[in-house]
Amino acid sequence: MTQTTTVTLNETQLRSLLAELADGARAFRFEVAPNPCVGAALVAGGQVVARGYHRVWGGPHAEVEVFAAARAAGVQPSECDALVVTLEPCCSFGKTPPCTDAIRAAGIRRVVVGALDPDPRHRGAGLKLLAEAGLEIEFVPNASPLEKLAPHFLRWSDIDRVRRPRPWAIAKWAQTRSGHLSPPAGVGDGRWISGPEALREVHVLRGRVDAIVTGVTTVLKDNPRFTVRPPGDPARPPLRVILDSYLRTPTDGRLFEPPGAGEGAGAIHVLCQAGANAARHVALERAGATVTGLRSSEEDHVALRDVQEWLWDHGVRRVLLEAGPQLLSRSLEAGFVDQLRVYTGNVAGGEGETMAPWFTRLKLEERLDREIGGDSVFESFVRNEA
Ligand SMILES: NC(=O)c1ccc[n+]([C@@H]2O[C@H](COP(=O)([O-])OP(=O)(O)OC[C@H]3O[C@@H](n4cnc5c(N)ncnc54)[C@H](OP(=O)(O)O)[C@@H]3O)[C@@H](O)[C@H]2O)c1
């Protein structure tokens, strides 16, 4: 592309572009959380020549996506008049390198942003760095406010949470129409409620978290493996964490089987009450698990607050809770769940505790209802009171 004139967008046009990018970015809210939803565009000659969005947690940021989109369309970012982005570009290493480096390397001369990043590591630091590097910076106040675009990210970067960190937890379960997590006797081999399309989605989700957490009863009843198979990414399988206060996890379960071809299986961690049965401790470690003793709760289970700290200390930032109603309910009660993904299969009735009352008890926001195969899927964020 040969470009000779610089045609800048006026403030109204910039606001409208930032609003449009914000709408596009919100579509990925459940995939990127706890990261913010971010959209970016490259503008040349008064026209948008490429758009990019942060689509997946751990994946490229919107700035990197828009540069790739431009290049794929035969446009060099350095030939464009401006990069317009809904949020201040990051300037620190996370799962990906700083966007400020990518922007400088791309030869961008002007950056327009619609919101500052409240992350204590940023807060204007990214813009300052770019300005010091000689880029022209324009801030359009209130153009893409995080209160509307990504309230979940404001909670994630809230000072109380930063001071007392815990991973972002997604509670995922499959339920019957009455909210039971176990089907009625004789249906789905006692455990299957949702269809194969939903299961494929779950493998994708497993490939995008740092750990899967479950309760020992699920291990005892379902004999699960918690592996990642395509279309999930088996290259980075999450830790498999079992909350098992008294070390009842069987050492001959499928959990301990080696992964099949093309399958990813994360390290197994059993979290028990400190001082739990020493012989079982040794047996589980011989089978391949790492066993850690934590404090117990008032109900004589492993204390969930200690579990949060253990996860954080082990580098876990996004966790998938794949448990039965007991551990799910205790986690929801404790305010340790940030996001829900619930599959409802076309099955009536069921066994055990129903999760139905939680849908009226919880403060849910940014709800999304969709269909996959024969199942309906409900996604939302949980607003926990501070
Ligand atoms: N449909 C689904 O999506 C789905 C998913 C998973 C399971 N399930 C079904 O759920 C059933 C099992 O239900 P469940 O509710 O008993 O299983 P669960 O919630 O997975 O496990 C409960 C056990 O976790 C242990 N635990 C450790 N720390 C805990 C804590 N702080 N709070 C609560 N529990 C803690 C407890 O045993 P200790 O005190 O001995 O540690 C408790 O009995 C199975 O039939 C399974 O098929 C369904």
Tab-separated table of N, CA and C in Angstrom, residues 77-215:
chain	number	residue	atom	x	y	z
A	77	PRO	N	1.605	-2.266	9.018
A	77	PRO	CA	1.180	-1.354	10.095
A	77	PRO	C	1.938	-0.030	10.064
A	78	SER	N	3.215	-0.052	9.665
A	78	SER	CA	4.012	1.184	9.662
A	78	SER	C	3.483	2.198	8.651
A	79	GLU	N	2.682	1.758	7.696
A	79	GLU	CA	2.130	2.669	6.683
A	79	GLU	C	0.808	3.298	7.141
A	80	CYS	N	0.324	2.865	8.306
A	80	CYS	CA	-0.983	3.348	8.762
A	80	CYS	C	-0.833	4.631	9.568
A	81	ASP	N	-1.938	5.387	9.664
A	81	ASP	CA	-1.895	6.663	10.385
A	81	ASP	C	-1.990	6.466	11.889
A	82	ALA	N	-2.774	5.478	12.326
A	82	ALA	CA	-2.968	5.324	13.776
A	82	ALA	C	-3.406	3.918	14.135
A	83	LEU	N	-3.006	3.554	15.347
A	83	LEU	CA	-3.547	2.355	15.990
A	83	LEU	C	-4.582	2.861	16.991
A	84	VAL	N	-5.817	2.351	16.872
A	84	VAL	CA	-6.881	2.743	17.802
A	84	VAL	C	-7.199	1.519	18.654
A	85	VAL	N	-7.119	1.666	19.972
A	85	VAL	CA	-7.295	0.490	20.832
A	85	VAL	C	-8.132	0.875	22.054
A	86	THR	N	-9.037	-0.036	22.423
A	86	THR	CA	-10.001	0.299	23.496
A	86	THR	C	-9.329	0.451	24.853
A	87	LEU	N	-8.179	-0.192	25.052
A	87	LEU	CA	-7.506	-0.147	26.358
A	87	LEU	C	-6.024	0.155	26.171
A	88	GLU	N	-5.484	0.898	27.109
A	88	GLU	CA	-4.040	1.193	27.113
A	88	GLU	C	-3.234	-0.095	26.870
A	89	PRO	N	-2.291	-0.085	25.944
A	89	PRO	CA	-1.492	-1.292	25.691
A	89	PRO	C	-0.662	-1.682	26.914
A	90	CYS	N	-0.522	-2.997	27.115
A	90	CYS	CA	0.231	-3.473	28.289
A	90	CYS	C	1.729	-3.268	28.056
A	91	CYS	N	2.462	-3.125	29.171
A	91	CYS	CA	3.905	-2.907	29.042
A	91	CYS	C	4.668	-3.887	29.945
A	92	SER	N	3.994	-5.013	30.289
A	92	SER	CA	4.666	-6.002	31.148
A	92	SER	C	4.530	-7.385	30.532
A	93	PHE	N	5.404	-8.283	30.946
A	93	PHE	CA	5.343	-9.658	30.468
A	93	PHE	C	4.266	-10.408	31.226
A	94	GLY	N	3.340	-11.032	30.498
A	94	GLY	CA	2.367	-11.936	31.119
A	94	GLY	C	2.516	-13.253	30.402
A	95	LYS	N	1.402	-13.775	29.887
A	95	LYS	CA	1.482	-14.988	29.062
A	95	LYS	C	2.123	-14.655	27.720
A	96	THR	N	2.058	-13.363	27.344
A	96	THR	CA	2.646	-12.912	26.086
A	96	THR	C	3.550	-11.708	26.376
A	97	PRO	N	4.457	-11.355	25.447
A	97	PRO	CA	5.341	-10.198	25.680
A	97	PRO	C	4.551	-8.879	25.671
A	98	PRO	N	5.167	-7.775	26.163
A	98	PRO	CA	4.441	-6.495	26.236
A	98	PRO	C	4.001	-5.993	24.861
A	99	CYS	N	2.782	-5.474	24.794
A	99	CYS	CA	2.275	-4.944	23.522
A	99	CYS	C	3.026	-3.672	23.140
A	100	THR	N	3.535	-2.942	24.132
A	100	THR	CA	4.272	-1.723	23.807
A	100	THR	C	5.485	-2.078	22.919
A	101	ASP	N	6.110	-3.239	23.153
A	101	ASP	CA	7.232	-3.670	22.297
A	101	ASP	C	6.745	-3.933	20.873
A	102	ALA	N	5.592	-4.632	20.780
A	102	ALA	CA	5.050	-4.973	19.454
A	102	ALA	C	4.687	-3.708	18.680
A	103	ILE	N	4.163	-2.709	19.393
A	103	ILE	CA	3.730	-1.458	18.739
A	103	ILE	C	4.956	-0.710	18.195
A	104	ARG	N	5.993	-0.671	19.011
A	104	ARG	CA	7.218	0.025	18.557
A	104	ARG	C	7.844	-0.726	17.395
A	105	ALA	N	7.886	-2.049	17.509
A	105	ALA	CA	8.496	-2.852	16.429
A	105	ALA	C	7.709	-2.714	15.124
A	106	ALA	N	6.388	-2.490	15.252
A	106	ALA	CA	5.551	-2.389	14.044
A	106	ALA	C	5.706	-1.032	13.358
A	107	GLY	N	6.363	-0.083	14.024
A	107	GLY	CA	6.583	1.232	13.404
A	107	GLY	C	5.361	2.132	13.458
A	108	ILE	N	4.495	1.920	14.443
A	108	ILE	CA	3.297	2.766	14.603
A	108	ILE	C	3.732	4.141	15.106
A	109	ARG	N	3.091	5.195	14.574
A	109	ARG	CA	3.488	6.549	14.996
A	109	ARG	C	2.459	7.202	15.925
A	110	ARG	N	1.206	6.753	15.846
A	110	ARG	CA	0.162	7.409	16.647
A	110	ARG	C	-0.742	6.336	17.269
A	111	VAL	N	-1.012	6.486	18.561
A	111	VAL	CA	-1.863	5.515	19.261
A	111	VAL	C	-3.004	6.263	19.937
A	112	VAL	N	-4.235	5.793	19.687
A	112	VAL	CA	-5.416	6.392	20.307
A	112	VAL	C	-6.019	5.344	21.246
A	113	VAL	N	-6.248	5.692	22.502
A	113	VAL	CA	-6.811	4.706	23.433
A	113	VAL	C	-8.086	5.236	24.082
A	114	GLY	N	-8.969	4.281	24.433
A	114	GLY	CA	-10.273	4.661	24.989
A	114	GLY	C	-10.383	4.448	26.483
A	115	ALA	N	-9.370	3.823	27.128
A	115	ALA	CA	-9.424	3.618	28.591
A	115	ALA	C	-8.031	3.324	29.105
A	116	LEU	N	-7.808	3.703	30.356
A	116	LEU	CA	-6.536	3.360	31.010
A	116	LEU	C	-6.658	1.973	31.631
A	117	ASP	N	-5.529	1.277	31.738
A	117	ASP	CA	-5.512	-0.059	32.315
A	117	ASP	C	-5.347	0.060	33.834
A	118	PRO	N	-6.339	-0.435	34.614
A	118	PRO	CA	-6.262	-0.289	36.073
A	118	PRO	C	-5.269	-1.252	36.733
A	119	ASP	N	-4.718	-2.194	35.966
A	119	ASP	CA	-3.725	-3.117	36.524
A	119	ASP	C	-2.623	-2.288	37.175
A	120	PRO	N	-2.314	-2.576	38.465
A	120	PRO	CA	-1.314	-1.750	39.169
A	120	PRO	C	0.028	-1.661	38.434
A	121	ARG	N	0.328	-2.647	37.556
A	121	ARG	CA	1.607	-2.599	36.821
A	121	ARG	C	1.537	-1.609	35.656
A	122	HIS	N	0.335	-1.186	35.260
A	122	HIS	CA	0.195	-0.348	34.071
A	122	HIS	C	-0.245	1.061	34.454
A	123	ARG	N	-1.551	1.309	34.532
A	123	ARG	CA	-2.081	2.627	34.954
A	123	ARG	C	-1.370	3.810	34.305
A	124	GLY	N	-1.303	3.800	33.013
A	124	GLY	CA	-0.690	4.907	32.282
A	124	GLY	C	0.767	4.662	31.940
A	125	ALA	N	1.378	3.631	32.533
A	125	ALA	CA	2.807	3.371	32.293
A	125	ALA	C	3.065	3.001	30.821
A	126	GLY	N	2.121	2.277	30.212
A	126	GLY	CA	2.279	1.867	28.810
A	126	GLY	C	2.259	3.081	27.892
A	127	LEU	N	1.350	4.025	28.179
A	127	LEU	CA	1.238	5.228	27.345
A	127	LEU	C	2.476	6.103	27.505
A	128	LYS	N	2.962	6.181	28.760
A	128	LYS	CA	4.149	7.007	29.042
A	128	LYS	C	5.342	6.456	28.263
A	129	LEU	N	5.471	5.139	28.304
A	129	LEU	CA	6.595	4.493	27.624
A	129	LEU	C	6.556	4.764	26.106
A	130	LEU	N	5.352	4.698	25.548
A	130	LEU	CA	5.216	4.933	24.105
A	130	LEU	C	5.484	6.400	23.782
A	131	ALA	N	5.013	7.299	24.642
A	131	ALA	CA	5.250	8.735	24.409
A	131	ALA	C	6.749	9.027	24.469
A	132	GLU	N	7.423	8.404	25.439
A	132	GLU	CA	8.867	8.610	25.568
A	132	GLU	C	9.622	8.074	24.350
A	133	ALA	N	9.019	7.073	23.699
A	133	ALA	CA	9.650	6.510	22.497
A	133	ALA	C	9.338	7.358	21.261
A	134	GLY	N	8.583	8.459	21.461
A	134	GLY	CA	8.346	9.394	20.363
A	134	GLY	C	7.017	9.199	19.655
A	135	LEU	N	6.148	8.320	20.174
A	135	LEU	CA	4.846	8.128	19.526
A	135	LEU	C	3.870	9.206	19.992
A	136	GLU	N	2.957	9.566	19.115
A	136	GLU	CA	1.912	10.521	19.484
A	136	GLU	C	0.792	9.733	20.160
A	137	ILE	N	0.400	10.183	21.349
A	137	ILE	CA	-0.616	9.454	22.116
A	137	ILE	C	-1.854	10.313	22.262
A	138	GLU	N	-3.018	9.720	21.998
A	138	GLU	CA	-4.268	10.447	22.221
A	138	GLU	C	-5.173	9.593	23.101
A	139	PHE	N	-5.623	10.185	24.187
A	139	PHE	CA	-6.528	9.486	25.097
A	139	PHE	C	-7.921	10.082	24.920
A	140	VAL	N	-8.901	9.239	24.627
A	140	VAL	CA	-10.279	9.726	24.445
A	140	VAL	C	-11.063	9.331	25.700
A	141	PRO	N	-11.255	10.252	26.637
A	141	PRO	CA	-11.853	9.875	27.925
A	141	PRO	C	-13.237	9.260	27.769
A	142	ASN	N	-13.479	8.218	28.585
A	142	ASN	CA	-14.797	7.537	28.630
A	142	ASN	C	-15.263	6.968	27.295
A	143	ALA	N	-14.348	6.691	26.399
A	143	ALA	CA	-14.764	6.177	25.083
A	143	ALA	C	-15.052	4.673	25.147
A	144	SER	N	-14.300	3.931	25.928
A	144	SER	CA	-14.571	2.486	26.069
A	144	SER	C	-14.351	2.103	27.531
A	145	PRO	N	-15.230	2.597	28.423
A	145	PRO	CA	-15.015	2.396	29.862
A	145	PRO	C	-15.104	0.922	30.263
A	146	LEU	N	-14.176	0.525	31.126
A	146	LEU	CA	-14.133	-0.879	31.557
A	146	LEU	C	-15.363	-1.256	32.370
A	147	GLU	N	-16.003	-0.274	33.013
A	147	GLU	CA	-17.217	-0.582	33.784
A	147	GLU	C	-18.259	-1.233	32.877
A	148	LYS	N	-18.247	-0.833	31.596
A	148	LYS	CA	-19.211	-1.419	30.650
A	148	LYS	C	-18.582	-2.573	29.884
A	149	LEU	N	-17.338	-2.376	29.479
A	149	LEU	CA	-16.697	-3.334	28.571
A	149	LEU	C	-16.213	-4.584	29.284
A	150	ALA	N	-15.676	-4.448	30.483
A	150	ALA	CA	-15.104	-5.611	31.169
A	150	ALA	C	-15.129	-5.414	32.683
A	151	PRO	N	-16.346	-5.364	33.278
A	151	PRO	CA	-16.407	-5.177	34.741
A	151	PRO	C	-15.667	-6.298	35.484
A	152	HIS	N	-15.623	-7.486	34.865
A	152	HIS	CA	-14.910	-8.605	35.519
A	152	HIS	C	-13.437	-8.254	35.729
A	153	PHE	N	-12.873	-7.494	34.779
A	153	PHE	CA	-11.442	-7.150	34.878
A	153	PHE	C	-11.206	-6.127	35.990
A	154	LEU	N	-12.204	-5.270	36.227
A	154	LEU	CA	-12.064	-4.319	37.343
A	154	LEU	C	-12.028	-5.080	38.667
A	155	ARG	N	-12.837	-6.143	38.758
A	155	ARG	CA	-12.811	-6.945	39.999
A	155	ARG	C	-11.480	-7.680	40.141
A	156	TRP	N	-10.996	-8.192	39.003
A	156	TRP	CA	-9.734	-8.952	39.012
A	156	TRP	C	-8.561	-8.064	39.425
A	157	SER	N	-8.594	-6.800	38.993
A	157	SER	CA	-7.468	-5.914	39.313
A	157	SER	C	-7.741	-5.050	40.541
A	158	ASP	N	-8.860	-5.346	41.242
A	158	ASP	CA	-9.180	-4.612	42.479
A	158	ASP	C	-8.076	-4.840	43.513
A	159	ILE	N	-7.766	-3.781	44.248
A	159	ILE	CA	-6.617	-3.836	45.157
A	159	ILE	C	-6.759	-4.940	46.215
A	160	ASP	N	-7.989	-5.182	46.691
A	160	ASP	CA	-8.180	-6.233	47.707
A	160	ASP	C	-7.829	-7.603	47.133
A	161	ARG	N	-8.203	-7.798	45.875
A	161	ARG	CA	-7.915	-9.100	45.257
A	161	ARG	C	-6.425	-9.231	44.951
A	162	VAL	N	-5.821	-8.123	44.577
A	162	VAL	CA	-4.381	-8.154	44.289
A	162	VAL	C	-3.605	-8.446	45.578
A	163	ARG	N	-4.090	-7.878	46.701
A	163	ARG	CA	-3.400	-8.103	47.979
A	163	ARG	C	-3.588	-9.521	48.485
A	164	ARG	N	-4.773	-10.090	48.242
A	164	ARG	CA	-5.057	-11.446	48.710
A	164	ARG	C	-5.465	-12.268	47.491
A	165	PRO	N	-4.473	-12.633	46.672
A	165	PRO	CA	-4.822	-13.185	45.367
A	165	PRO	C	-5.392	-14.600	45.438
A	166	ARG	N	-6.230	-14.904	44.480
A	166	ARG	CA	-6.702	-16.281	44.244
A	166	ARG	C	-6.967	-16.402	42.752
A	167	PRO	N	-6.902	-17.620	42.221
A	167	PRO	CA	-7.097	-17.759	40.773
A	167	PRO	C	-8.515	-17.399	40.351
A	168	TRP	N	-8.663	-17.113	39.072
A	168	TRP	CA	-9.978	-16.925	38.463
A	168	TRP	C	-10.590	-18.315	38.314
A	169	ALA	N	-11.772	-18.537	38.896
A	169	ALA	CA	-12.341	-19.900	38.864
A	169	ALA	C	-13.590	-19.962	38.003
A	170	ILE	N	-13.580	-20.918	37.079
A	170	ILE	CA	-14.747	-21.170	36.224
A	170	ILE	C	-15.375	-22.476	36.703
A	171	ALA	N	-16.604	-22.391	37.205
A	171	ALA	CA	-17.308	-23.621	37.606
A	171	ALA	C	-18.075	-24.122	36.396
A	172	LYS	N	-17.776	-25.347	36.016
A	172	LYS	CA	-18.437	-25.940	34.851
A	172	LYS	C	-19.151	-27.190	35.300
A	173	TRP	N	-20.413	-27.300	34.942
A	173	TRP	CA	-21.069	-28.569	35.214
A	173	TRP	C	-22.117	-28.872	34.141
A	174	ALA	N	-22.489	-30.139	34.081
A	174	ALA	CA	-23.570	-30.565	33.192
A	174	ALA	C	-24.726	-30.963	34.088
A	175	GLN	N	-25.919	-30.528	33.743
A	175	GLN	CA	-27.071	-30.822	34.593
A	175	GLN	C	-28.259	-31.291	33.760
A	176	THR	N	-29.180	-31.947	34.465
A	176	THR	CA	-30.429	-32.323	33.821
A	176	THR	C	-31.357	-31.111	33.881
A	177	ARG	N	-32.537	-31.233	33.335
A	177	ARG	CA	-33.442	-30.071	33.311
A	177	ARG	C	-33.837	-29.628	34.718
A	178	SER	N	-33.740	-30.529	35.701
A	178	SER	CA	-34.079	-30.154	37.086
A	178	SER	C	-32.848	-29.689	37.863
A	179	GLY	N	-31.707	-29.586	37.200
A	179	GLY	CA	-30.503	-29.082	37.875
A	179	GLY	C	-29.713	-30.159	38.598
A	180	HIS	N	-30.044	-31.433	38.338
A	180	HIS	CA	-29.281	-32.525	38.960
A	180	HIS	C	-28.018	-32.805	38.147
A	181	LEU	N	-26.935	-33.095	38.867
A	181	LEU	CA	-25.651	-33.325	38.174
A	181	LEU	C	-25.421	-34.793	37.856
A	182	SER	N	-26.258	-35.650	38.437
A	182	SER	CA	-26.194	-37.070	38.087
A	182	SER	C	-27.530	-37.447	37.457
A	183	PRO	N	-27.493	-38.151	36.332
A	183	PRO	CA	-28.753	-38.493	35.655
A	183	PRO	C	-29.533	-39.549	36.443
A	184	PRO	N	-30.820	-39.750	36.107
A	184	PRO	CA	-31.568	-40.805	36.792
A	184	PRO	C	-30.946	-42.172	36.494
A	185	ALA	N	-31.206	-43.145	37.368
A	185	ALA	CA	-30.649	-44.492	37.187
A	185	ALA	C	-30.967	-44.995	35.775
A	186	GLY	N	-29.989	-45.615	35.154
A	186	GLY	CA	-30.207	-46.225	33.836
A	186	GLY	C	-29.974	-45.262	32.681
A	187	VAL	N	-29.702	-43.998	32.957
A	187	VAL	CA	-29.468	-43.025	31.868
A	187	VAL	C	-27.984	-42.653	31.829
A	188	GLY	N	-27.416	-42.608	30.653
A	188	GLY	CA	-26.044	-42.097	30.454
A	188	GLY	C	-24.997	-42.791	31.304
A	189	ASP	N	-25.174	-44.089	31.524
A	189	ASP	CA	-24.186	-44.846	32.297
A	189	ASP	C	-23.974	-44.214	33.690
A	190	GLY	N	-24.998	-43.559	34.210
A	190	GLY	CA	-24.929	-42.958	35.542
A	190	GLY	C	-24.145	-41.659	35.597
A	191	ARG	N	-23.573	-41.190	34.471
A	191	ARG	CA	-22.761	-39.964	34.531
A	191	ARG	C	-22.921	-39.032	33.347
A	192	TRP	N	-23.314	-39.514	32.165
A	192	TRP	CA	-23.340	-38.640	30.989
A	192	TRP	C	-24.675	-37.950	30.851
A	193	ILE	N	-24.631	-36.617	30.816
A	193	ILE	CA	-25.848	-35.812	30.653
A	193	ILE	C	-25.785	-35.050	29.339
A	194	SER	N	-24.599	-34.539	29.011
A	194	SER	CA	-24.483	-33.713	27.803
A	194	SER	C	-23.905	-34.525	26.651
A	195	GLY	N	-24.001	-33.947	25.456
A	195	GLY	CA	-23.627	-34.659	24.235
A	195	GLY	C	-22.168	-34.479	23.840
A	196	PRO	N	-21.756	-35.150	22.740
A	196	PRO	CA	-20.352	-35.126	22.321
A	196	PRO	C	-19.855	-33.734	21.930
A	197	GLU	N	-20.746	-32.878	21.412
A	197	GLU	CA	-20.306	-31.527	21.019
A	197	GLU	C	-19.896	-30.741	22.259
A	198	ALA	N	-20.690	-30.891	23.338
A	198	ALA	CA	-20.377	-30.207	24.595
A	198	ALA	C	-19.056	-30.733	25.145
A	199	LEU	N	-18.853	-32.030	25.046
A	199	LEU	CA	-17.614	-32.613	25.574
A	199	LEU	C	-16.399	-32.052	24.828
A	200	ARG	N	-16.547	-31.866	23.519
A	200	ARG	CA	-15.428	-31.303	22.733
A	200	ARG	C	-15.100	-29.893	23.233
A	201	GLU	N	-16.158	-29.111	23.500
A	201	GLU	CA	-15.941	-27.749	24.018
A	201	GLU	C	-15.214	-27.781	25.356
A	202	VAL	N	-15.557	-28.772	26.173
A	202	VAL	CA	-14.929	-28.867	27.494
A	202	VAL	C	-13.436	-29.163	27.335
A	203	HIS	N	-13.086	-29.965	26.347
A	203	HIS	CA	-11.654	-30.222	26.129
A	203	HIS	C	-10.921	-28.952	25.700
A	204	VAL	N	-11.584	-28.123	24.911
A	204	VAL	CA	-10.976	-26.834	24.536
A	204	VAL	C	-10.768	-25.996	25.793
A	205	LEU	N	-11.775	-25.948	26.637
A	205	LEU	CA	-11.683	-25.160	27.875
A	205	LEU	C	-10.580	-25.702	28.781
A	206	ARG	N	-10.495	-27.016	28.898
A	206	ARG	CA	-9.436	-27.600	29.741
A	206	ARG	C	-8.047	-27.183	29.269
A	207	GLY	N	-7.902	-27.047	27.950
A	207	GLY	CA	-6.606	-26.641	27.395
A	207	GLY	C	-6.291	-25.169	27.636
A	208	ARG	N	-7.260	-24.445	28.185
A	208	ARG	CA	-7.065	-23.003	28.405
A	208	ARG	C	-7.134	-22.633	29.881
A	209	VAL	N	-6.874	-23.579	30.746
A	209	VAL	CA	-6.793	-23.274	32.181
A	209	VAL	C	-5.481	-23.851	32.700
A	210	ASP	N	-5.075	-23.361	33.885
A	210	ASP	CA	-3.842	-23.867	34.484
A	210	ASP	C	-4.078	-25.097	35.347
A	211	ALA	N	-5.315	-25.267	35.818
A	211	ALA	CA	-5.597	-26.426	36.681
A	211	ALA	C	-7.069	-26.795	36.606
A	212	ILE	N	-7.327	-28.094	36.793
A	212	ILE	CA	-8.705	-28.586	36.988
A	212	ILE	C	-8.779	-28.994	38.460
A	213	VAL	N	-9.832	-28.569	39.141
A	213	VAL	CA	-9.994	-28.944	40.556
A	213	VAL	C	-11.266	-29.770	40.690
A	214	THR	N	-11.173	-30.869	41.443
A	214	THR	CA	-12.356	-31.698	41.682
A	214	THR	C	-12.361	-32.192	43.120
A	215	GLY	N	-13.482	-32.838	43.509
A	215	GLY	CA	-13.589	-33.426	44.845
A	215	GLY	C	-13.404	-34.929	44.756
